[in-house]
PDB file of C-alpha atoms and ligand atoms in Angstrom:
ATOM      1  CA  UNK G 518      -8.555  35.003  -6.208  1.00 56.00           C
ATOM      2  CA  UNK G 519      -7.274  32.562  -3.585  1.00 56.00           C
ATOM      3  CA  UNK G 520      -4.713  34.151  -1.315  1.00 90.00           C
ATOM      4  CA  UNK G 521      -4.182  31.545   1.421  1.00 97.00           C
ATOM      5  CA  UNK G 522      -3.843  27.884   0.474  1.00 98.00           C
ATOM      6  CA  UNK G 523      -3.027  24.975   2.780  1.00 98.00           C
ATOM      7  CA  UNK G 524      -2.238  21.417   1.727  1.00 98.00           C
ATOM      8  CA  UNK G 525      -3.053  19.046   4.589  1.00 99.00           C
ATOM      9  CA  UNK G 526      -2.155  15.382   4.301  1.00 98.00           C
ATOM     10  CA  UNK G 527      -4.146  12.845   6.295  1.00 98.00           C
ATOM     11  CA  UNK G 528      -7.172  15.149   6.332  1.00 98.00           C
ATOM     12  CA  UNK G 529      -9.760  12.347   6.514  1.00 98.00           C
ATOM     13  CA  UNK G 530      -9.648  12.042  10.325  1.00 98.00           C
ATOM     14  CA  UNK G 531      -7.680  12.757  13.484  1.00 98.00           C
ATOM     15  CA  UNK G 532      -5.366  15.749  13.688  1.00 98.00           C
ATOM     16  CA  UNK G 533      -5.417  16.391   9.922  1.00 98.00           C
ATOM     17  CA  UNK G 534      -9.216  16.661   9.782  1.00 98.00           C
ATOM     18  CA  UNK G 535      -9.182  19.078  12.743  1.00 98.00           C
ATOM     19  CA  UNK G 536      -6.529  21.257  11.056  1.00 99.00           C
ATOM     20  CA  UNK G 537      -8.412  21.314   7.741  1.00 98.00           C
ATOM     21  CA  UNK G 538     -11.701  22.231   9.421  1.00 98.00           C
ATOM     22  CA  UNK G 539     -10.073  25.007  11.457  1.00 98.00           C
ATOM     23  CA  UNK G 540      -8.392  26.465   8.381  1.00 98.00           C
ATOM     24  CA  UNK G 541     -11.535  26.677   6.240  1.00 98.00           C
ATOM     25  CA  UNK G 542     -13.291  28.365   9.166  1.00 98.00           C
ATOM     26  CA  UNK G 543     -10.481  30.948   9.020  1.00 98.00           C
ATOM     27  CA  UNK G 544     -10.995  31.581   5.282  1.00 97.00           C
ATOM     28  CA  UNK G 545      -8.145  29.416   3.991  1.00 98.00           C
ATOM     29  CA  UNK G 546      -8.601  27.307   0.899  1.00 98.00           C
ATOM     30  CA  UNK G 547      -7.599  23.770   1.853  1.00 98.00           C
ATOM     31  CA  UNK G 548      -6.574  20.808  -0.265  1.00 98.00           C
ATOM     32  CA  UNK G 549      -6.757  17.676   1.871  1.00 98.00           C
ATOM     33  CA  UNK G 550      -5.231  14.337   0.899  1.00 98.00           C
ATOM     34  CA  UNK G 551      -6.024  10.845   2.229  1.00 98.00           C
ATOM     35  CA  UNK G 552      -6.847   7.345   0.975  1.00 98.00           C
ATOM     36  CA  UNK G 553     -10.433   7.670   2.189  1.00 98.00           C
ATOM     37  CA  UNK G 554     -12.926  10.441   1.535  1.00 98.00           C
ATOM     38  CA  UNK G 555     -13.310  13.893   3.040  1.00 98.00           C
ATOM     39  CA  UNK G 556     -14.236  14.293   6.715  1.00 97.00           C
ATOM     40  CA  UNK G 557     -16.537  17.231   5.916  1.00 97.00           C
ATOM     41  CA  UNK G 558     -17.867  19.374   3.087  1.00 97.00           C
ATOM     42  CA  UNK G 559     -17.106  23.080   2.690  1.00 98.00           C
ATOM     43  CA  UNK G 560     -16.891  25.401  -0.313  1.00 97.00           C
ATOM     44  CA  UNK G 561     -13.249  26.124   0.564  1.00 97.00           C
ATOM     45  CA  UNK G 562     -12.267  22.467   0.918  1.00 98.00           C
ATOM     46  CA  UNK G 563     -11.032  20.237  -1.927  1.00 98.00           C
ATOM     47  CA  UNK G 564     -10.255  16.591  -1.278  1.00 98.00           C
ATOM     48  CA  UNK G 565      -7.795  14.424  -3.175  1.00 98.00           C
ATOM     49  CA  UNK G 566      -8.326  10.715  -2.579  1.00 98.00           C
ATOM     50  CA  UNK G 567      -4.995   8.997  -3.013  1.00 97.00           C
ATOM     51  CA  UNK G 568      -2.434   6.766  -1.351  1.00 98.00           C
ATOM     52  CA  UNK G 569       0.611   8.917  -0.634  1.00 98.00           C
ATOM     53  CA  UNK G 570       2.834   5.851  -1.041  1.00 98.00           C
ATOM     54  CA  UNK G 571       2.318   6.341  -4.796  1.00 97.00           C
ATOM     55  CA  UNK G 572       4.241   9.629  -4.725  1.00 97.00           C
ATOM     56  CA  UNK G 573       7.463   7.606  -4.491  1.00 95.00           C
ATOM     57  CA  UNK G 574       6.942   6.147  -7.957  1.00 95.00           C
ATOM     58  CA  UNK G 575       4.453   8.473  -9.668  1.00 96.00           C
ATOM     59  CA  UNK G 576       4.446  12.040  -8.298  1.00 96.00           C
ATOM     60  CA  UNK G 577       3.098  13.516 -11.549  1.00 97.00           C
ATOM     61  CA  UNK G 578      -0.604  13.003 -10.800  1.00 96.00           C
ATOM     62  CA  UNK G 579      -0.358  14.759  -7.431  1.00 98.00           C
ATOM     63  CA  UNK G 580       1.657  17.563  -9.041  1.00 98.00           C
ATOM     64  CA  UNK G 581      -1.083  18.018 -11.674  1.00 98.00           C
ATOM     65  CA  UNK G 582      -3.815  18.075  -9.011  1.00 98.00           C
ATOM     66  CA  UNK G 583      -1.998  20.581  -6.762  1.00 98.00           C
ATOM     67  CA  UNK G 584      -0.498  22.939  -9.359  1.00 97.00           C
ATOM     68  CA  UNK G 585      -3.619  25.027 -10.155  1.00 97.00           C
ATOM     69  CA  UNK G 586      -4.354  25.549  -6.441  1.00 97.00           C
ATOM     70  CA  UNK G 587      -0.766  26.551  -5.588  1.00 97.00           C
ATOM     71  CA  UNK G 588      -0.557  28.934  -8.549  1.00 95.00           C
ATOM     72  CA  UNK G 589      -3.505  30.960  -7.177  1.00 95.00           C
ATOM     73  CA  UNK G 590      -2.060  31.289  -3.659  1.00 96.00           C
ATOM     74  CA  UNK G 591      -0.360  34.633  -3.950  1.00 93.00           C
ATOM     75  CA  UNK G 592      -0.557  35.444  -0.236  1.00 95.00           C
ATOM     76  CA  UNK G 593       0.452  32.367   1.711  1.00 97.00           C
ATOM     77  CA  UNK G 594       1.034  28.658   1.087  1.00 98.00           C
ATOM     78  CA  UNK G 595       0.887  26.261   4.033  1.00 98.00           C
ATOM     79  CA  UNK G 596       1.830  22.590   3.993  1.00 98.00           C
ATOM     80  CA  UNK G 597       0.980  20.240   6.849  1.00 99.00           C
ATOM     81  CA  UNK G 598       2.774  16.920   6.439  1.00 99.00           C
ATOM     82  CA  UNK G 599       0.495  15.087   8.853  1.00 98.00           C
ATOM     83  CA  UNK G 600      -0.401  11.735   7.242  1.00 98.00           C
ATOM     84  CA  UNK G 601       1.570   8.823   8.619  1.00 98.00           C
ATOM     85  CA  UNK G 602       1.502   5.078   8.970  1.00 97.00           C
ATOM     86  CA  UNK G 603       2.559   3.401  12.218  1.00 94.00           C
ATOM     87  CA  UNK G 604       3.531   0.365  10.173  1.00 93.00           C
ATOM     88  CA  UNK G 605       5.263  -2.566  11.788  1.00 90.00           C
ATOM     89  CA  UNK G 606       4.626  -2.746  15.548  1.00 89.00           C
ATOM     90  CA  UNK G 607       7.079  -5.206  17.035  1.00 89.00           C
ATOM     91  CA  UNK G 608      10.739  -6.188  17.043  1.00 91.00           C
ATOM     92  CA  UNK G 609      12.673  -4.351  14.358  1.00 93.00           C
ATOM     93  CA  UNK G 610      14.459  -7.575  13.411  1.00 94.00           C
ATOM     94  CA  UNK G 611      11.134  -9.102  12.316  1.00 93.00           C
ATOM     95  CA  UNK G 612      10.017  -6.130  10.189  1.00 95.00           C
ATOM     96  CA  UNK G 613       8.936  -7.083   6.681  1.00 96.00           C
ATOM     97  CA  UNK G 614      11.073  -5.082   4.193  1.00 97.00           C
ATOM     98  CA  UNK G 615       8.131  -4.331   1.894  1.00 97.00           C
ATOM     99  CA  UNK G 616       6.229  -2.845   4.814  1.00 97.00           C
ATOM    100  CA  UNK G 617       9.224  -0.759   5.865  1.00 98.00           C
ATOM    101  CA  UNK G 618       9.514   0.548   2.305  1.00 98.00           C
ATOM    102  CA  UNK G 619       5.816   1.535   2.254  1.00 98.00           C
ATOM    103  CA  UNK G 620       6.170   3.197   5.681  1.00 98.00           C
ATOM    104  CA  UNK G 621       9.055   5.300   4.417  1.00 98.00           C
ATOM    105  CA  UNK G 622       7.236   6.128   1.175  1.00 98.00           C
ATOM    106  CA  UNK G 623       4.307   7.601   3.169  1.00 98.00           C
ATOM    107  CA  UNK G 624       6.158   9.047   6.191  1.00 98.00           C
ATOM    108  CA  UNK G 625       9.292  10.377   4.479  1.00 98.00           C
ATOM    109  CA  UNK G 626       9.324  10.305   0.663  1.00 98.00           C
ATOM    110  CA  UNK G 627       5.899  11.914   0.112  1.00 98.00           C
ATOM    111  CA  UNK G 628       6.398  14.711   2.698  1.00 98.00           C
ATOM    112  CA  UNK G 629       9.864  15.516   1.340  1.00 98.00           C
ATOM    113  CA  UNK G 630       8.490  15.629  -2.201  1.00 98.00           C
ATOM    114  CA  UNK G 631       5.622  17.866  -1.027  1.00 98.00           C
ATOM    115  CA  UNK G 632       8.053  20.277   0.647  1.00 98.00           C
ATOM    116  CA  UNK G 633       9.917  20.544  -2.653  1.00 96.00           C
ATOM    117  CA  UNK G 634       6.701  20.946  -4.617  1.00 97.00           C
ATOM    118  CA  UNK G 635       5.534  23.828  -2.450  1.00 97.00           C
ATOM    119  CA  UNK G 636       8.915  25.572  -2.426  1.00 94.00           C
ATOM    120  CA  UNK G 637       9.329  25.204  -6.199  1.00 93.00           C
ATOM    121  CA  UNK G 638       5.773  26.165  -7.147  1.00 95.00           C
ATOM    122  CA  UNK G 639       4.566  28.786  -4.659  1.00 95.00           C
ATOM    123  CA  UNK G 640       4.090  32.186  -6.318  1.00 93.00           C
ATOM    124  CA  UNK G 641       7.158  34.380  -5.659  1.00 89.00           C
ATOM    125  CA  UNK G 642       5.540  36.800  -3.177  1.00 90.00           C
ATOM    126  CA  UNK G 643       3.818  34.082  -1.127  1.00 95.00           C
ATOM    127  CA  UNK G 644       4.831  33.357   2.454  1.00 96.00           C
ATOM    128  CA  UNK G 645       5.522  29.629   2.916  1.00 97.00           C
ATOM    129  CA  UNK G 646       4.907  27.805   6.213  1.00 98.00           C
ATOM    130  CA  UNK G 647       5.534  24.058   6.521  1.00 98.00           C
ATOM    131  CA  UNK G 648       4.602  21.901   9.510  1.00 99.00           C
ATOM    132  CA  UNK G 649       6.047  18.392   9.649  1.00 99.00           C
ATOM    133  CA  UNK G 650       4.106  16.462  12.267  1.00 98.00           C
ATOM    134  CA  UNK G 651       6.640  14.632  14.395  1.00 98.00           C
ATOM    135  CA  UNK G 652       6.624  12.620  17.620  1.00 98.00           C
ATOM    136  CA  UNK G 653       8.739  12.059  20.715  1.00 96.00           C
ATOM    137  CA  UNK G 654       9.633   8.742  19.050  1.00 96.00           C
ATOM    138  CA  UNK G 655      11.619  10.704  16.416  1.00 98.00           C
ATOM    139  CA  UNK G 656      14.206  11.638  19.034  1.00 97.00           C
ATOM    140  CA  UNK G 657      13.919   8.761  21.533  1.00 96.00           C
ATOM    141  CA  UNK G 658      13.864   4.984  21.042  1.00 95.00           C
ATOM    142  CA  UNK G 659      10.874   2.902  22.185  1.00 91.00           C
ATOM    143  CA  UNK G 660      10.910  -0.902  21.932  1.00 89.00           C
ATOM    144  CA  UNK G 661       8.488  -2.078  19.264  1.00 90.00           C
ATOM    145  CA  UNK G 662       8.173   1.329  17.575  1.00 93.00           C
ATOM    146  CA  UNK G 663      11.500   1.225  15.697  1.00 95.00           C
ATOM    147  CA  UNK G 664      10.164   1.307  12.134  1.00 96.00           C
ATOM    148  CA  UNK G 665       7.852   4.263  12.858  1.00 96.00           C
ATOM    149  CA  UNK G 666      10.530   6.057  14.913  1.00 97.00           C
ATOM    150  CA  UNK G 667      13.179   5.912  12.232  1.00 98.00           C
ATOM    151  CA  UNK G 668      10.794   7.252   9.590  1.00 98.00           C
ATOM    152  CA  UNK G 669       9.835  10.190  11.830  1.00 98.00           C
ATOM    153  CA  UNK G 670      13.513  10.841  12.641  1.00 98.00           C
ATOM    154  CA  UNK G 671      14.161  11.043   8.893  1.00 98.00           C
ATOM    155  CA  UNK G 672      11.301  13.510   8.383  1.00 98.00           C
ATOM    156  CA  UNK G 673      12.592  15.704  11.215  1.00 98.00           C
ATOM    157  CA  UNK G 674      16.068  15.720   9.648  1.00 98.00           C
ATOM    158  CA  UNK G 675      14.615  16.458   6.194  1.00 98.00           C
ATOM    159  CA  UNK G 676      13.086  19.669   7.571  1.00 98.00           C
ATOM    160  CA  UNK G 677      16.345  20.625   9.282  1.00 98.00           C
ATOM    161  CA  UNK G 678      18.287  19.918   6.082  1.00 96.00           C
ATOM    162  CA  UNK G 679      15.990  21.978   3.865  1.00 95.00           C
ATOM    163  CA  UNK G 680      16.151  24.893   6.304  1.00 94.00           C
ATOM    164  CA  UNK G 681      19.954  24.659   6.472  1.00 92.00           C
ATOM    165  CA  UNK G 682      20.034  24.974   2.684  1.00 91.00           C
ATOM    166  CA  UNK G 683      17.913  28.115   2.933  1.00 90.00           C
ATOM    167  CA  UNK G 684      20.375  29.560   5.442  1.00 86.00           C
ATOM    168  CA  UNK G 685      23.446  28.769   3.323  1.00 78.00           C
ATOM    169  CA  UNK G 686      24.614  31.300   0.757  1.00 67.00           C
ATOM    170  CA  UNK G 687      25.320  28.701  -1.926  1.00 67.00           C
ATOM    171  CA  UNK G 688      21.863  27.098  -1.826  1.00 66.00           C
ATOM    172  CA  UNK G 689      19.600  29.907  -0.597  1.00 67.00           C
ATOM    173  CA  UNK G 690      18.377  30.634  -4.122  1.00 64.00           C
ATOM    174  CA  UNK G 691      15.827  27.860  -3.536  1.00 64.00           C
ATOM    175  CA  UNK G 692      14.244  29.759  -0.643  1.00 65.00           C
ATOM    176  CA  UNK G 693      11.046  31.771  -1.040  1.00 69.00           C
ATOM    177  CA  UNK G 694      11.183  35.307   0.358  1.00 74.00           C
ATOM    178  CA  UNK G 695       9.602  34.253   3.663  1.00 91.00           C
ATOM    179  CA  UNK G 696       9.657  30.528   4.378  1.00 94.00           C
ATOM    180  CA  UNK G 697       9.831  28.538   7.607  1.00 97.00           C
ATOM    181  CA  UNK G 698       9.511  24.942   8.759  1.00 98.00           C
ATOM    182  CA  UNK G 699       8.216  23.655  12.098  1.00 98.00           C
ATOM    183  CA  UNK G 700       8.822  20.106  13.298  1.00 98.00           C
ATOM    184  CA  UNK G 701       5.916  19.688  15.691  1.00 98.00           C
ATOM    185  CA  UNK G 702       5.185  17.035  18.313  1.00 98.00           C
ATOM    186  CA  UNK G 703       1.423  17.016  18.924  1.00 98.00           C
ATOM    187  CA  UNK G 704       1.591  15.204  22.282  1.00 97.00           C
ATOM    188  CA  UNK G 705      -0.727  12.294  23.109  1.00 97.00           C
ATOM    189  CA  UNK G 706      -3.802  12.745  20.957  1.00 98.00           C
ATOM    190  CA  UNK G 707      -7.099  10.874  21.065  1.00 97.00           C
ATOM    191  CA  UNK G 708      -7.146   9.459  17.509  1.00 97.00           C
ATOM    192  CA  UNK G 709      -7.293   6.124  15.685  1.00 96.00           C
ATOM    193  CA  UNK G 710      -3.493   5.920  15.816  1.00 94.00           C
ATOM    194  CA  UNK G 711      -3.537   5.815  19.638  1.00 94.00           C
ATOM    195  CA  UNK G 712      -6.474   3.380  19.633  1.00 93.00           C
ATOM    196  CA  UNK G 713      -4.664   0.981  17.279  1.00 90.00           C
ATOM    197  CA  UNK G 714      -1.513   1.126  19.432  1.00 88.00           C
ATOM    198  CA  UNK G 715      -3.339   0.315  22.672  1.00 89.00           C
ATOM    199  CA  UNK G 716      -5.255  -2.545  21.006  1.00 88.00           C
ATOM    200  CA  UNK G 717      -2.037  -4.502  20.353  1.00 84.00           C
ATOM    201  CA  UNK G 718      -1.964  -7.799  22.254  1.00 82.00           C
ATOM    202  CA  UNK G 719       0.001  -7.814  25.493  1.00 77.00           C
ATOM    203  CA  UNK G 720       3.408  -9.318  24.873  1.00 72.00           C
ATOM    204  CA  UNK G 721       7.056  -8.485  25.157  1.00 64.00           C
ATOM    205  CA  UNK G 722       6.550  -4.824  24.227  1.00 72.00           C
ATOM    206  CA  UNK G 723       5.232  -2.005  26.372  1.00 67.00           C
ATOM    207  CA  UNK G 724       1.806  -1.634  24.739  1.00 80.00           C
ATOM    208  CA  UNK G 725       0.538  -1.088  28.279  1.00 85.00           C
ATOM    209  CA  UNK G 726       2.118   2.334  27.960  1.00 88.00           C
ATOM    210  CA  UNK G 727      -0.564   3.187  25.351  1.00 90.00           C
ATOM    211  CA  UNK G 728      -3.358   1.661  27.450  1.00 91.00           C
ATOM    212  CA  UNK G 729      -2.078   3.766  30.346  1.00 93.00           C
ATOM    213  CA  UNK G 730      -2.318   6.989  28.305  1.00 95.00           C
ATOM    214  CA  UNK G 731      -6.065   6.399  27.813  1.00 95.00           C
ATOM    215  CA  UNK G 732      -6.695   5.016  31.304  1.00 95.00           C
ATOM    216  CA  UNK G 733      -4.932   7.973  32.944  1.00 96.00           C
ATOM    217  CA  UNK G 734      -6.829  10.432  30.717  1.00 97.00           C
ATOM    218  CA  UNK G 735      -3.625  11.844  29.217  1.00 97.00           C
ATOM    219  CA  UNK G 736      -5.012  12.066  25.667  1.00 98.00           C
ATOM    220  CA  UNK G 737      -5.963  15.480  24.301  1.00 98.00           C
ATOM    221  CA  UNK G 738      -8.563  16.110  21.573  1.00 98.00           C
ATOM    222  CA  UNK G 739      -7.155  16.657  18.033  1.00 98.00           C
ATOM    223  CA  UNK G 740      -8.314  20.286  18.143  1.00 98.00           C
ATOM    224  CA  UNK G 741      -5.588  21.110  20.708  1.00 98.00           C
ATOM    225  CA  UNK G 742      -2.565  20.387  18.442  1.00 98.00           C
ATOM    226  CA  UNK G 743      -4.568  21.546  15.401  1.00 98.00           C
ATOM    227  CA  UNK G 744      -4.870  25.046  16.887  1.00 98.00           C
ATOM    228  CA  UNK G 745      -1.076  25.239  17.384  1.00 98.00           C
ATOM    229  CA  UNK G 746      -0.430  24.030  13.825  1.00 98.00           C
ATOM    230  CA  UNK G 747      -2.807  26.688  12.465  1.00 98.00           C
ATOM    231  CA  UNK G 748      -1.081  29.313  14.614  1.00 98.00           C
ATOM    232  CA  UNK G 749       2.255  28.510  12.921  1.00 98.00           C
ATOM    233  CA  UNK G 750       0.705  28.543   9.441  1.00 98.00           C
ATOM    234  CA  UNK G 751      -0.590  32.056  10.141  1.00 98.00           C
ATOM    235  CA  UNK G 752       2.561  33.296  11.865  1.00 98.00           C
ATOM    236  CA  UNK G 753       4.761  36.260  10.960  1.00 97.00           C
ATOM    237  CA  UNK G 754       8.515  36.118  10.412  1.00 95.00           C
ATOM    238  CA  UNK G 755      10.108  32.907  11.781  1.00 96.00           C
ATOM    239  CA  UNK G 756      13.515  31.218  11.846  1.00 95.00           C
ATOM    240  CA  UNK G 757      13.967  28.831   8.907  1.00 95.00           C
ATOM    241  CA  UNK G 758      13.575  25.826  11.237  1.00 97.00           C
ATOM    242  CA  UNK G 759      12.081  25.385  14.684  1.00 98.00           C
ATOM    243  CA  UNK G 760      10.781  22.471  16.706  1.00 98.00           C
ATOM    244  CA  UNK G 761       8.140  22.472  19.377  1.00 97.00           C
ATOM    245  CA  UNK G 762       5.775  20.179  21.204  1.00 98.00           C
ATOM    246  CA  UNK G 763       2.195  20.721  22.346  1.00 98.00           C
ATOM    247  CA  UNK G 764       2.079  23.448  24.988  1.00 97.00           C
ATOM    248  CA  UNK G 765       0.903  22.416  28.479  1.00 92.00           C
TER     249      UNK G 765
HETATM  250  N1  NAP E1812      -2.164  10.470  17.965  1.00 76.12           N
HETATM  251  C1  NAP E1812      -1.043  10.675  18.644  1.00 76.12           C
HETATM  252  O1  NAP E1812      -0.983  10.517  19.885  1.00 76.12           O
HETATM  253  C2  NAP E1812       0.188  11.127  17.926  1.00 76.12           C
HETATM  254  C3  NAP E1812       1.354  11.314  18.688  1.00 76.12           C
HETATM  255  C4  NAP E1812       2.512  11.745  18.053  1.00 76.12           C
HETATM  256  C5  NAP E1812       2.489  11.989  16.687  1.00 76.12           C
HETATM  257  N2  NAP E1812       1.356  11.783  15.963  1.00 76.12           N
HETATM  258  C6  NAP E1812       1.408  12.076  14.528  1.00 76.12           C
HETATM  259  O2  NAP E1812       0.281  12.870  14.194  1.00 76.12           O
HETATM  260  C7  NAP E1812      -0.056  12.663  12.814  1.00 76.12           C
HETATM  261  C8  NAP E1812      -1.540  12.405  12.669  1.00 76.12           C
HETATM  262  O3  NAP E1812      -1.854  11.247  13.403  1.00 76.12           O
HETATM  263  P1  NAP E1812      -3.315  10.926  13.953  1.00 76.12           P
HETATM  264  O4  NAP E1812      -3.131  10.530  15.357  1.00 76.12           O
HETATM  265  O5  NAP E1812      -4.269  12.011  13.580  1.00 76.12           O
HETATM  266  O6  NAP E1812      -3.584   9.601  13.120  1.00 76.12           O
HETATM  267  P2  NAP E1812      -4.882   8.984  12.425  1.00 76.12           P
HETATM  268  O7  NAP E1812      -6.112   9.398  13.132  1.00 76.12           O
HETATM  269  O8  NAP E1812      -4.558   7.543  12.292  1.00 76.12           O
HETATM  270  O9  NAP E1812      -4.881   9.692  10.996  1.00 76.12           O
HETATM  271  C9  NAP E1812      -3.878   9.432  10.055  1.00 76.12           C
HETATM  272  C10 NAP E1812      -4.244  10.149   8.767  1.00 76.12           C
HETATM  273  O10 NAP E1812      -3.239   9.845   7.790  1.00 76.12           O
HETATM  274  C11 NAP E1812      -3.891   9.353   6.625  1.00 76.12           C
HETATM  275  N3  NAP E1812      -3.032   8.399   5.929  1.00 76.12           N
HETATM  276  C12 NAP E1812      -2.427   7.315   6.490  1.00 76.12           C
HETATM  277  N4  NAP E1812      -1.786   6.633   5.534  1.00 76.12           N
HETATM  278  C13 NAP E1812      -1.963   7.314   4.360  1.00 76.12           C
HETATM  279  C14 NAP E1812      -1.558   7.085   3.026  1.00 76.12           C
HETATM  280  N5  NAP E1812      -0.829   6.010   2.679  1.00 76.12           N
HETATM  281  N6  NAP E1812      -1.932   7.976   2.076  1.00 76.12           N
HETATM  282  C15 NAP E1812      -2.700   9.037   2.402  1.00 76.12           C
HETATM  283  N7  NAP E1812      -3.117   9.301   3.650  1.00 76.12           N
HETATM  284  C16 NAP E1812      -2.758   8.433   4.621  1.00 76.12           C
HETATM  285  C17 NAP E1812      -5.175   8.712   7.137  1.00 76.12           C
HETATM  286  O11 NAP E1812      -6.177   8.696   6.151  1.00 76.12           O
HETATM  287  P3  NAP E1812      -6.635   7.390   5.326  1.00 76.12           P
HETATM  288  O12 NAP E1812      -6.595   6.216   6.246  1.00 76.12           O
HETATM  289  O13 NAP E1812      -7.990   7.796   4.862  1.00 76.12           O
HETATM  290  O14 NAP E1812      -5.653   7.309   4.222  1.00 76.12           O
HETATM  291  C18 NAP E1812      -5.580   9.694   8.224  1.00 76.12           C
HETATM  292  O15 NAP E1812      -6.277  10.785   7.674  1.00 76.12           O
HETATM  293  C19 NAP E1812       0.843  11.519  12.338  1.00 76.12           C
HETATM  294  O16 NAP E1812       1.941  12.051  11.650  1.00 76.12           O
HETATM  295  C20 NAP E1812       1.311  10.873  13.632  1.00 76.12           C
HETATM  296  O17 NAP E1812       2.551  10.228  13.468  1.00 76.12           O
HETATM  297  C21 NAP E1812       0.211  11.356  16.554  1.00 76.12           C
END
């Protein structure tokens, strides 16, 4: 019988792959989701290959794939909303609306739906821990990152809103007995996302900032934030909502 289940989006590489690997090593069952295949093989790891943008229009297939795993998780259900697109890099006024829609489908709509799915479907006694992977750009504006920033700001607010409903008498019936959400800023992490950002051509936007992160050796390996995400998934009683960034 599975007792600890974690759903990790964006598990094919970067921070998500590090979280998934760490969890299976700690005897969690993990369901990872990404457009490409699994980063590793393990008896406790199940991979769903899908584009999370599809959740916006057809959530049923992901529900059907997740339901049997969630139903068995009587001890603890973790959700790590980690997958994200950077999307349009450049002036917000030139952003293509279709691209902005896709960005929001992946960065906001799918994670919000997944939070609901976990809260609705987790077995009654299970502890629920949700980590929404955020960024400093969710709370501060950076030229050229507007589309990404606003999607991450929306995800941060979605977590705060869900937690506020848990803390309100009228809506608390939707809360599991022990549930908590962390909005987590992983810091500057050495992944494809950073590489793609620093490979942008020099122009009117501060891409040099990203080149500087690598040049000045400010990037940390994905295992650093992954360990803090796992720590929250395994934590005891928490406030309904908290936010944190990578510890120094
Ligand atoms: N790296 C940093 O410095 C940094 C800083 C602040 C915040 N973050 C946040 O940390 C999280 C992880 O980023 P990372 O740096 O590890 O990025 P990454 O290496 O680019 O990995 C992104 C992951 O998301 C998946 N993904 C992207 N679009 C998807 C889609 N449409 N459907 C399903 N999966 C999708 C990718 O898999 P596929 O391509 O296989 O689909 C991949 O596994 C993101 O939320 C990011 O915003 C990163």
